[in-house]
Coordinates of C-alpha atoms and ligand atoms in Angstrom, one line a residue:
X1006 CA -36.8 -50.7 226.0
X1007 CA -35.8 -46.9 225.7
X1008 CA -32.8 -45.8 225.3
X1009 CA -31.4 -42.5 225.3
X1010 CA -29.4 -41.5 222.7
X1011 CA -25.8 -40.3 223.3
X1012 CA -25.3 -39.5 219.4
X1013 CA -28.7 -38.8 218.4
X1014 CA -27.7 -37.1 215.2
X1015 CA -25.5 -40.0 214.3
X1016 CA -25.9 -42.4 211.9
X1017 CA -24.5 -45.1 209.5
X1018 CA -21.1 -43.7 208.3
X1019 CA -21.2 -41.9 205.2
X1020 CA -18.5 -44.4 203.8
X1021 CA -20.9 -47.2 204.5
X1022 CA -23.3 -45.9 203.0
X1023 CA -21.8 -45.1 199.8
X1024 CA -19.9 -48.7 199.8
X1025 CA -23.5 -50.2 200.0
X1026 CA -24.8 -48.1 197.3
X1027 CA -22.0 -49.1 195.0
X1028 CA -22.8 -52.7 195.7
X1029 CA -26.3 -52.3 194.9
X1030 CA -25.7 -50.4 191.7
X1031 CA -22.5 -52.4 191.1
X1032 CA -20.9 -49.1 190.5
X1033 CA -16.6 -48.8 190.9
X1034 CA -16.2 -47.7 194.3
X1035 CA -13.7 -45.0 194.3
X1036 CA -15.6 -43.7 197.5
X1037 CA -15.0 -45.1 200.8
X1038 CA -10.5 -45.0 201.4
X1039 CA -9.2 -48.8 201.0
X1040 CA -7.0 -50.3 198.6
X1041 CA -8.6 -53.1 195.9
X1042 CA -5.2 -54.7 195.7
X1043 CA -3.8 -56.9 198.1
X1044 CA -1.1 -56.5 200.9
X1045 CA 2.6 -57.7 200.2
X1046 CA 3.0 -61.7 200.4
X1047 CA 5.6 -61.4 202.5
X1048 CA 3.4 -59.5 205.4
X1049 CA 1.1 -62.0 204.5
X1050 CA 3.7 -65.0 205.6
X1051 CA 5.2 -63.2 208.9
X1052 CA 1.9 -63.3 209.7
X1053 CA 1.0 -66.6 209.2
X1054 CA 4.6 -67.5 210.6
X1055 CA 3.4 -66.1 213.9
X1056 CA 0.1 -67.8 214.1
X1057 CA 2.1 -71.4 213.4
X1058 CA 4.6 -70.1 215.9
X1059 CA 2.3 -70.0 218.7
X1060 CA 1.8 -66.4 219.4
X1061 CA -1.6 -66.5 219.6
X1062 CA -2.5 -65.3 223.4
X1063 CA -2.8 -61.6 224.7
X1064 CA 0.5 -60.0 223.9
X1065 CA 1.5 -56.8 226.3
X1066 CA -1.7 -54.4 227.0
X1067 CA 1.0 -51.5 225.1
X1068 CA 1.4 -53.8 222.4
X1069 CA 4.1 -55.7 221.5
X1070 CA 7.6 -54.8 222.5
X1071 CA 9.1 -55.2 219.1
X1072 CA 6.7 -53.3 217.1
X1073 CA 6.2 -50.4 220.0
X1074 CA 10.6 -50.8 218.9
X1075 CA 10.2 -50.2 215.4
X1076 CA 7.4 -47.7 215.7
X1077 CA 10.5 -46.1 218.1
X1078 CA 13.1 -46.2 215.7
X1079 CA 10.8 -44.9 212.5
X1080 CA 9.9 -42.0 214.3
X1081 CA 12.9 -40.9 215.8
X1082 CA 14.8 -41.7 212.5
X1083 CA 12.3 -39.5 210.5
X1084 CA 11.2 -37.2 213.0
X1085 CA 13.8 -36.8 215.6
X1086 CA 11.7 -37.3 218.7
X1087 CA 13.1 -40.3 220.8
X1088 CA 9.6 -41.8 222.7
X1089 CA 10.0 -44.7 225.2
X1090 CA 9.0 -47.8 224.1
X1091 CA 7.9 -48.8 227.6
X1092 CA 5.9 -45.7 228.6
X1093 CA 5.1 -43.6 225.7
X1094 CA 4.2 -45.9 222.8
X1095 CA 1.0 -47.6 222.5
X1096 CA -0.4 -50.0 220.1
X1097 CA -4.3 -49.5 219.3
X1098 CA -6.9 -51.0 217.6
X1099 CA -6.6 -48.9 214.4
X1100 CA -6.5 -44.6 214.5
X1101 CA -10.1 -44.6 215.5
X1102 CA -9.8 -46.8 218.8
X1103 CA -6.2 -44.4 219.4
X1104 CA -8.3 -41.2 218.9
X1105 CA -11.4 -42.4 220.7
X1106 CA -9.0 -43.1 223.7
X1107 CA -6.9 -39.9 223.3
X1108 CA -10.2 -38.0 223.4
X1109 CA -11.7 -39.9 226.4
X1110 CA -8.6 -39.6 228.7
X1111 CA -8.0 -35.7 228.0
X1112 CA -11.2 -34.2 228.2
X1113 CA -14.7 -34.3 229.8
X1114 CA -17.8 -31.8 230.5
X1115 CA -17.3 -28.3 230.0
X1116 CA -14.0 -28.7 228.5
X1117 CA -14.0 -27.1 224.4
X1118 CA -11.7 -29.3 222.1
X1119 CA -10.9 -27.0 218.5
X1120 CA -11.6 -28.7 215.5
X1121 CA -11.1 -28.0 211.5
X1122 CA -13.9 -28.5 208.9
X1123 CA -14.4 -30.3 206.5
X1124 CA -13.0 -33.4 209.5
X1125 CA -12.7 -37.2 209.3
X1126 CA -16.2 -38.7 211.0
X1127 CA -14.7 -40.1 214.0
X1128 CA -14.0 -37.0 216.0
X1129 CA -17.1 -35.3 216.6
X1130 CA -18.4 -38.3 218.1
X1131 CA -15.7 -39.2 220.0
X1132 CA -15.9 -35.1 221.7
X1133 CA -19.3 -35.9 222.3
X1134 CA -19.4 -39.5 224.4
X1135 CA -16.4 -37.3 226.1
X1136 CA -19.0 -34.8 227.5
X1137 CA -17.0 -31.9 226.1
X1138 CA -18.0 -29.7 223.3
X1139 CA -16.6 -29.1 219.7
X1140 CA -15.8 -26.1 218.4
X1141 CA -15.8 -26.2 214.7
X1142 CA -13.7 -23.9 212.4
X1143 CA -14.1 -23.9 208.8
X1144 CA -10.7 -24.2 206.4
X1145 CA -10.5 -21.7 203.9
X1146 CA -12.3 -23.1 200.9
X1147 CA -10.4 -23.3 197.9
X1148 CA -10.6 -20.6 195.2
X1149 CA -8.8 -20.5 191.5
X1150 CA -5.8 -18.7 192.7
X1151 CA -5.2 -20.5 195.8
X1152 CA -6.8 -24.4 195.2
X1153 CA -5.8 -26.2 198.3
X1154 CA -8.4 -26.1 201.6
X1155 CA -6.2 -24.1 204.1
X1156 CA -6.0 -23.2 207.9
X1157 CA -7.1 -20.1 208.5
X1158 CA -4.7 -19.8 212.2
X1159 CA -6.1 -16.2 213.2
X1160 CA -9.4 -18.0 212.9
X1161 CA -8.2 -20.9 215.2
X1162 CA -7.1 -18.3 217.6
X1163 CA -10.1 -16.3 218.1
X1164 CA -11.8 -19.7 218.6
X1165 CA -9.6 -20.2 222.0
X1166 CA -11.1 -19.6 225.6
X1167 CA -10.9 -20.3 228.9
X1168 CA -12.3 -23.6 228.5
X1169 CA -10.6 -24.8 225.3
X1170 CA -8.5 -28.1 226.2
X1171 CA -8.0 -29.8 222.8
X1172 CA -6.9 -29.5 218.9
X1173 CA -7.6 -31.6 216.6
X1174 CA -5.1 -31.8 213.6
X1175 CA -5.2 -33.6 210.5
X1176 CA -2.4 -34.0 208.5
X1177 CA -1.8 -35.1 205.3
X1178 CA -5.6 -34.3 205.4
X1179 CA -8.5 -36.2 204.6
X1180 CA -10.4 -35.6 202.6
X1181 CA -9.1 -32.4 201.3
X1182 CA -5.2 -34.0 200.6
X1183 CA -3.9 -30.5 202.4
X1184 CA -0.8 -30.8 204.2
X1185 CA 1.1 -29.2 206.6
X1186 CA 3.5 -26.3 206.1
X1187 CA 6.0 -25.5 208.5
X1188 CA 5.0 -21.6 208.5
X1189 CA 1.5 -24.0 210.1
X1190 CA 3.9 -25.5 212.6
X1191 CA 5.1 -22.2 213.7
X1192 CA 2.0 -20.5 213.6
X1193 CA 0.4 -23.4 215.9
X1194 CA 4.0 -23.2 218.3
X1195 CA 3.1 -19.8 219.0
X1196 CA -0.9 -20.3 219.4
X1197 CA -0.6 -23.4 221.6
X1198 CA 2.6 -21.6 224.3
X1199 CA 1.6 -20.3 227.4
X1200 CA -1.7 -22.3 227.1
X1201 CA -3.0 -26.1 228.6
X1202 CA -4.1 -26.9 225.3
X1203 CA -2.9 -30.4 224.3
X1204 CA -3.2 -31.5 220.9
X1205 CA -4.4 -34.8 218.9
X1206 CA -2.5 -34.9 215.4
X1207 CA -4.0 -37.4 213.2
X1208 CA -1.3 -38.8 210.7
X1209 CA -2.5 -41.6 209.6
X1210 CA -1.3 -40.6 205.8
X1211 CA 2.0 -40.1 206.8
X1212 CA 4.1 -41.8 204.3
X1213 CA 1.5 -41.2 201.7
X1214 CA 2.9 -37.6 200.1
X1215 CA 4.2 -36.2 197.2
X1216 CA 6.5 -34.0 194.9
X1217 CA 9.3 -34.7 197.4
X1218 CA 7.0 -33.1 200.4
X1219 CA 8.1 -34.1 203.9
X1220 CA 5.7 -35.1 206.2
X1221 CA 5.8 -32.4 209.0
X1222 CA 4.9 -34.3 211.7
X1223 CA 4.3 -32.7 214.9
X1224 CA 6.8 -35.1 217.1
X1225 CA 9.4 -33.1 215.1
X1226 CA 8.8 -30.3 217.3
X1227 CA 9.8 -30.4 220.5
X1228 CA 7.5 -27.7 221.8
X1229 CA 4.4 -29.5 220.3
X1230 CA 5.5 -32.9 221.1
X1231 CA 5.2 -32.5 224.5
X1232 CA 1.7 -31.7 224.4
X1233 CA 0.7 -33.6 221.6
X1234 CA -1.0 -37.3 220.8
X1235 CA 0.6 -38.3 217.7
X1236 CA -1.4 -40.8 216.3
X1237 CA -1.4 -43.4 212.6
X1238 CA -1.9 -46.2 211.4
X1239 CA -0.7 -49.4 209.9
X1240 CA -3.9 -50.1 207.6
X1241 CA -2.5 -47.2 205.2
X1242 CA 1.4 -47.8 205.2
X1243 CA 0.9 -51.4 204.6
X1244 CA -2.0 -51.8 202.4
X1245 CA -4.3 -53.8 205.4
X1246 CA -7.2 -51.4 206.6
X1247 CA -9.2 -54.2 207.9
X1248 CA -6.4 -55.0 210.1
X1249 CA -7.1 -51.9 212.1
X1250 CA -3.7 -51.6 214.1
X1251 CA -2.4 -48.1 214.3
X1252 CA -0.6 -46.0 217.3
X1253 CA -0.5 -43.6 219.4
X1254 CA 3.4 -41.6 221.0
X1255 CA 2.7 -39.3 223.7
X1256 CA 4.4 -37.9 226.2
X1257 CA 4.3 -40.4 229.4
X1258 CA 1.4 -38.2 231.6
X1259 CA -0.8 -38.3 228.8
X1260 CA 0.2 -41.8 227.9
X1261 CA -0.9 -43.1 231.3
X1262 CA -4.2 -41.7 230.7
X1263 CA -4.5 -42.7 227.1
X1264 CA -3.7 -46.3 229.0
X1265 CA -6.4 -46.3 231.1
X1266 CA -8.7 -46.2 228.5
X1267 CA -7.0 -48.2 226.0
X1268 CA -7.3 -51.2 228.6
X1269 CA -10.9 -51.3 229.1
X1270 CA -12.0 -50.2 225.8
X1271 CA -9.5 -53.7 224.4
X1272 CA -7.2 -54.2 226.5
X1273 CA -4.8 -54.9 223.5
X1274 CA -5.1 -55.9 219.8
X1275 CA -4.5 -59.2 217.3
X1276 CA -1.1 -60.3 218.5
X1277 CA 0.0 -61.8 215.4
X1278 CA -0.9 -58.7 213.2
X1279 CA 1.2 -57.1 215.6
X1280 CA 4.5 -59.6 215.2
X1281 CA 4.1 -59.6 211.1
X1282 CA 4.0 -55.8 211.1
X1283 CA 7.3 -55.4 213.8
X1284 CA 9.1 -58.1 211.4
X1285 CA 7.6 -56.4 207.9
X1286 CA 8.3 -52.4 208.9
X1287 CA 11.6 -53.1 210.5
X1288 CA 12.5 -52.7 206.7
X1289 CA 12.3 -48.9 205.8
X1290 CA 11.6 -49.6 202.4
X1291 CA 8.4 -50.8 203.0
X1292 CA 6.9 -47.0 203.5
X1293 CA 9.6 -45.2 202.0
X1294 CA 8.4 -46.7 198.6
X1295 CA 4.7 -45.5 199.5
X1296 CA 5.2 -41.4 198.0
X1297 CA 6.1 -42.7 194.6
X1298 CA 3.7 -45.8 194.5
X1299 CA 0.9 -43.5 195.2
X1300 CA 2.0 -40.5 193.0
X1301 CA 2.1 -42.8 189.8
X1302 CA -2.1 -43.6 190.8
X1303 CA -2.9 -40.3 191.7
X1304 CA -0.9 -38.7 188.4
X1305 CA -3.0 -41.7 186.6
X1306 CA -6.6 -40.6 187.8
X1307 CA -5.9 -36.6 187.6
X1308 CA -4.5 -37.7 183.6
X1309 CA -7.7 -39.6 183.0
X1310 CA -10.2 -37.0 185.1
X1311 CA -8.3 -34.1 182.6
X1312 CA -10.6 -35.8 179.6
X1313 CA -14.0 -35.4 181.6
X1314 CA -16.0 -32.2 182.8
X1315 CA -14.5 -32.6 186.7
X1316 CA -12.3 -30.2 187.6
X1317 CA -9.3 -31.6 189.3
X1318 CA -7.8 -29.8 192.7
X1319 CA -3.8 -30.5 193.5
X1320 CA -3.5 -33.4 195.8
X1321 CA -0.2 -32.9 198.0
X1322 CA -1.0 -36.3 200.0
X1323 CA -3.5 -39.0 201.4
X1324 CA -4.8 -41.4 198.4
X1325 CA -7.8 -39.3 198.0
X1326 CA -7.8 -36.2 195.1
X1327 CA -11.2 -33.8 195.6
X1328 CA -12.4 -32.8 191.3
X1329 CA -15.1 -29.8 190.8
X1330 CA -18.2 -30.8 189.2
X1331 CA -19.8 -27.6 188.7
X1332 CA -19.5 -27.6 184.9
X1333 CA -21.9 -30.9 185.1
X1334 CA -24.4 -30.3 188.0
X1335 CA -26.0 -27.2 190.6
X1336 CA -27.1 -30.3 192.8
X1337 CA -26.0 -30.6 196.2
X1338 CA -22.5 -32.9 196.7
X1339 CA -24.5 -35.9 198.6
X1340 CA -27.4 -36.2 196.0
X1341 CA -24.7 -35.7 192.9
X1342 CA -22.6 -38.7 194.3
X1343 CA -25.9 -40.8 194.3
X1344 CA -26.9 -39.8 190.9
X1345 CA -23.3 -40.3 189.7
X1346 CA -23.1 -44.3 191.3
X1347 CA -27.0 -44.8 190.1
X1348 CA -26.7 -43.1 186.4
X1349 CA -22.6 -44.0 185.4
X1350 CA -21.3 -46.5 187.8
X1351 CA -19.3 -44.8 189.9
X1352 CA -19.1 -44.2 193.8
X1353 CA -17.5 -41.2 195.4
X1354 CA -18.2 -39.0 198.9
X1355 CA -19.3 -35.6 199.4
X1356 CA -17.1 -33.7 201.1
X1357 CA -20.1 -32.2 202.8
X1358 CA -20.3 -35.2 204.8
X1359 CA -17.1 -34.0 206.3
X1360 CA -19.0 -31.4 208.4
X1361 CA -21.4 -31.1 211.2
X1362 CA -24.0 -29.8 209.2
X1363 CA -23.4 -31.5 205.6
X1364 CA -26.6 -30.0 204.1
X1365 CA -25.9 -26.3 204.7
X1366 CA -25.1 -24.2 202.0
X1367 CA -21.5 -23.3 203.9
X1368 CA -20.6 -27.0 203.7
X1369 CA -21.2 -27.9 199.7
X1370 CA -18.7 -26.6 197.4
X1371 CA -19.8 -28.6 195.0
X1372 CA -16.9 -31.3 195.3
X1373 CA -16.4 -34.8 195.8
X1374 CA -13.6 -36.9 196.9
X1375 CA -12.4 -39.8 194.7
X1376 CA -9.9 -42.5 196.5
X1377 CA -7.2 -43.8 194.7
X1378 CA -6.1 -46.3 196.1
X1379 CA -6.8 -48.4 193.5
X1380 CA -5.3 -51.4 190.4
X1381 CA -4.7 -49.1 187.7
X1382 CA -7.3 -51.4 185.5
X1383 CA -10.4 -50.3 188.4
X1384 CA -8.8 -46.1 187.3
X1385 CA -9.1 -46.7 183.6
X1386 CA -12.9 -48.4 184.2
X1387 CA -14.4 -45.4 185.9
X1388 CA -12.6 -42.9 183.8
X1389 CA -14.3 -44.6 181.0
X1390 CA -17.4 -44.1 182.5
X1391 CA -16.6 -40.9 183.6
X1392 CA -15.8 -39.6 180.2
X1393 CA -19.0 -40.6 178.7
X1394 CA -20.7 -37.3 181.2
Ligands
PMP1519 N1 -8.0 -40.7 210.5 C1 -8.2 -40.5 209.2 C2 -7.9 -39.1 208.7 C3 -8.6 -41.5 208.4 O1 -8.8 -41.3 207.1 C4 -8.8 -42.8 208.9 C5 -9.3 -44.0 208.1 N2 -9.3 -44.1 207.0 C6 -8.6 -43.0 210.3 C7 -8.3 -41.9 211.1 C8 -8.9 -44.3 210.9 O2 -7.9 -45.2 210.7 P1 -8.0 -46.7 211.1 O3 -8.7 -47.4 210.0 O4 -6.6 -47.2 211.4 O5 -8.8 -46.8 212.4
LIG1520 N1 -11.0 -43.5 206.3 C1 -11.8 -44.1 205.2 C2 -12.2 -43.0 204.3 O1 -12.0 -41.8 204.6 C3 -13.0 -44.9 205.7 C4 -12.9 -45.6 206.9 C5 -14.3 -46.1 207.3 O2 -15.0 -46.6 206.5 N2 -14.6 -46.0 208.6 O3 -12.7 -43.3 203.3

């Protein structure tokens, strides 16, 4: 039968695709984001202690009570904003199900949602199957005397019309590790007041920055809560990305509508994922450890990437570190990552992917993003290979 396409220009996930190709080559896969160590045993047991227990049937469409409470408590105790458990928390299937549903609830045809290239593969689509339209503004690319991707805010306001109902936000950033400044929170206080436009912040790398950075997240500002979906995820803090449990806090209007959605796209998610993590996170230490665990791994791959011809560029957060590769190849960044997981055994994405047209000029920069996420034994292994270029 014929079917007509809602995503015509979609295909398989770049992160797929690359996994697959490490597979096939049986290259180290320092591409697609997951860890290649296991969770903590205790997690492990909570959950298996919940399963023996019984709680195996569908727990509250919002999610369980005592997680939606812990998800309370870590976010007012860390970013001062005191959501209700029973009308402004919900428990999703993972980020992507939270932003899918944030996107579907707030906007629809001839609505404009704002969004900042290079972007994580989940929200164009999502914009799309939401009949609006995305805007895309490019980051300012990095350049030797200022090496981080940046946000360009006078940019982001000339992009603003009539129609423009949404912002996107991505913070810390994948896949360019940026993060958030507060001279960006201010600048977005003043772009977003006197406007309808709500926001989507996507923080799934919350707990996962360094050199003593705090995570500026935007329910610590009152004027941006109130507009804002504040979404992340459990698969990064606790080292389970096939879980796929994450969250969403929003104010209660935009929660009822994020609810909606939620409820017919699942309903509600694993229920005894959901009572190991309330038991497991109720312990502050299990992401407050997460900045210095990751720093050692991403010091460790910068050390070993110093001894080969990538240039490294400063990684403030996310487990993901972006290295120039100029001195070794012209070629574009997709067919360089295939010729570096077919000809030295090791898988990374193009950050061109990260854009709605990843073969234009405008979106290669000739870098690729390396995860590092990873034992310290799989690091050594492909800076081995890496060395030999
Ligand atoms: N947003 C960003 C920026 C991500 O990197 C990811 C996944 N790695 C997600 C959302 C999706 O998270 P989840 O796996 O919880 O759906
Ligand atoms: N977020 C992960 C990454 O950026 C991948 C998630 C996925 O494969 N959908 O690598």
């Amino acid at each position: 039968m014929q079917i007509t396409s809602k995503l015509p220009e979609v295909g398989t996930t770049i992160f797929t695709t690359m996994s697959k190709m490490a597979l096939d080559y049986k290259a180290i896969n320092l591409g697609q984001g997951f860890p290649d160590f296991n969770t903590d045993e205790r997690l492990q047991g909570l959950v298996s202690k919940a399963m023996a227990d019984g709680l195996n049937q569908y727990p509250a469409m919002a999610g369980v009570p005592a997680l939606r409470e812990v998800i309370h408590q870590k976010v007012k105790t860390l970013y001062g904003r005191s959501y209700d458990v029973d009308t402004e928390i919900t428990v999703t299937s993972g980020a992507t199900q939270a932003i899918m549903a944030a996107v579907l609830a707030s906007v629809g045809t001839g609505d404009e949602v704002l969004v900042l290239e290079p972007c994580y593969d989940c929200y164009l689509p999502a914009i799309r199957l939401a009949g609006a339209r995305a805007i895309t503004i490019p980051m300012v690319s990095p350049t030797e005397a200022n090496p981080l991707f940046s946000i360009d805010w006078n940019r982001v306001k000339a992009s603003i019309t009539a129609k423009t109902r949404l912002l996107i936000i991505n913070s810390p950033h994948n896949p360019t590790g940026a993060i958030l400044k507060t001279t960006d929170l201010e600048a977005l206080e003043q772009l977003v007041q006197n406007t309808n436009i709500m926001i989507l912040s996507d923080e799934v790398y919350e707990h996962i920055i360094f050199d003593s950075a705090p995570h500026l997240s935007l329910a610590s500002s009152p004027v941006l809560a109130d507009r804002t979906f504040v979404i992340s995820s459990f698969g990064k803090t606790t080292h389970t990305t096939g879980w796929k449990i994450g969250y969403c806090c929003a104010p209660k209007n935009m929660t009822t509508e994020l609810r909606k959605v939620h409820q017919f796209m699942v309903f509600t998610v694993p229920s005894v994922l959901q009572y190991g993590l309330a038991a497991y996170t109720a312990d502050a230490s299990t992401y407050l450890i997460l900045p210095d665990f990751y720093q050692r791994k991403r010091d460790h791959l910068a050390a070993g990437l110093s001894k080969t011809r990538f240039k490294t560029l400063p990684s403030p957060g996310t487990f993901f570190m972006l290295a120039d590769y100029s001195d070794i190849s012209d070629e574009s960044e997709a067919d360089f990552s295939i010729w570096l997981t077919q000809h030295h055994g090791v898988t990374v994405i193009p950050v061109s992917a990260f854009y709605e047209n990843p073969t234009a000029p405008s979106s290669n920069h000739h870098i690729v993003r390396f995860c590092f996420a990873k034992k310290d034994t799989t690091l050594d292994q492909a800076i081995e290979r890496l060395t030999k270029i």
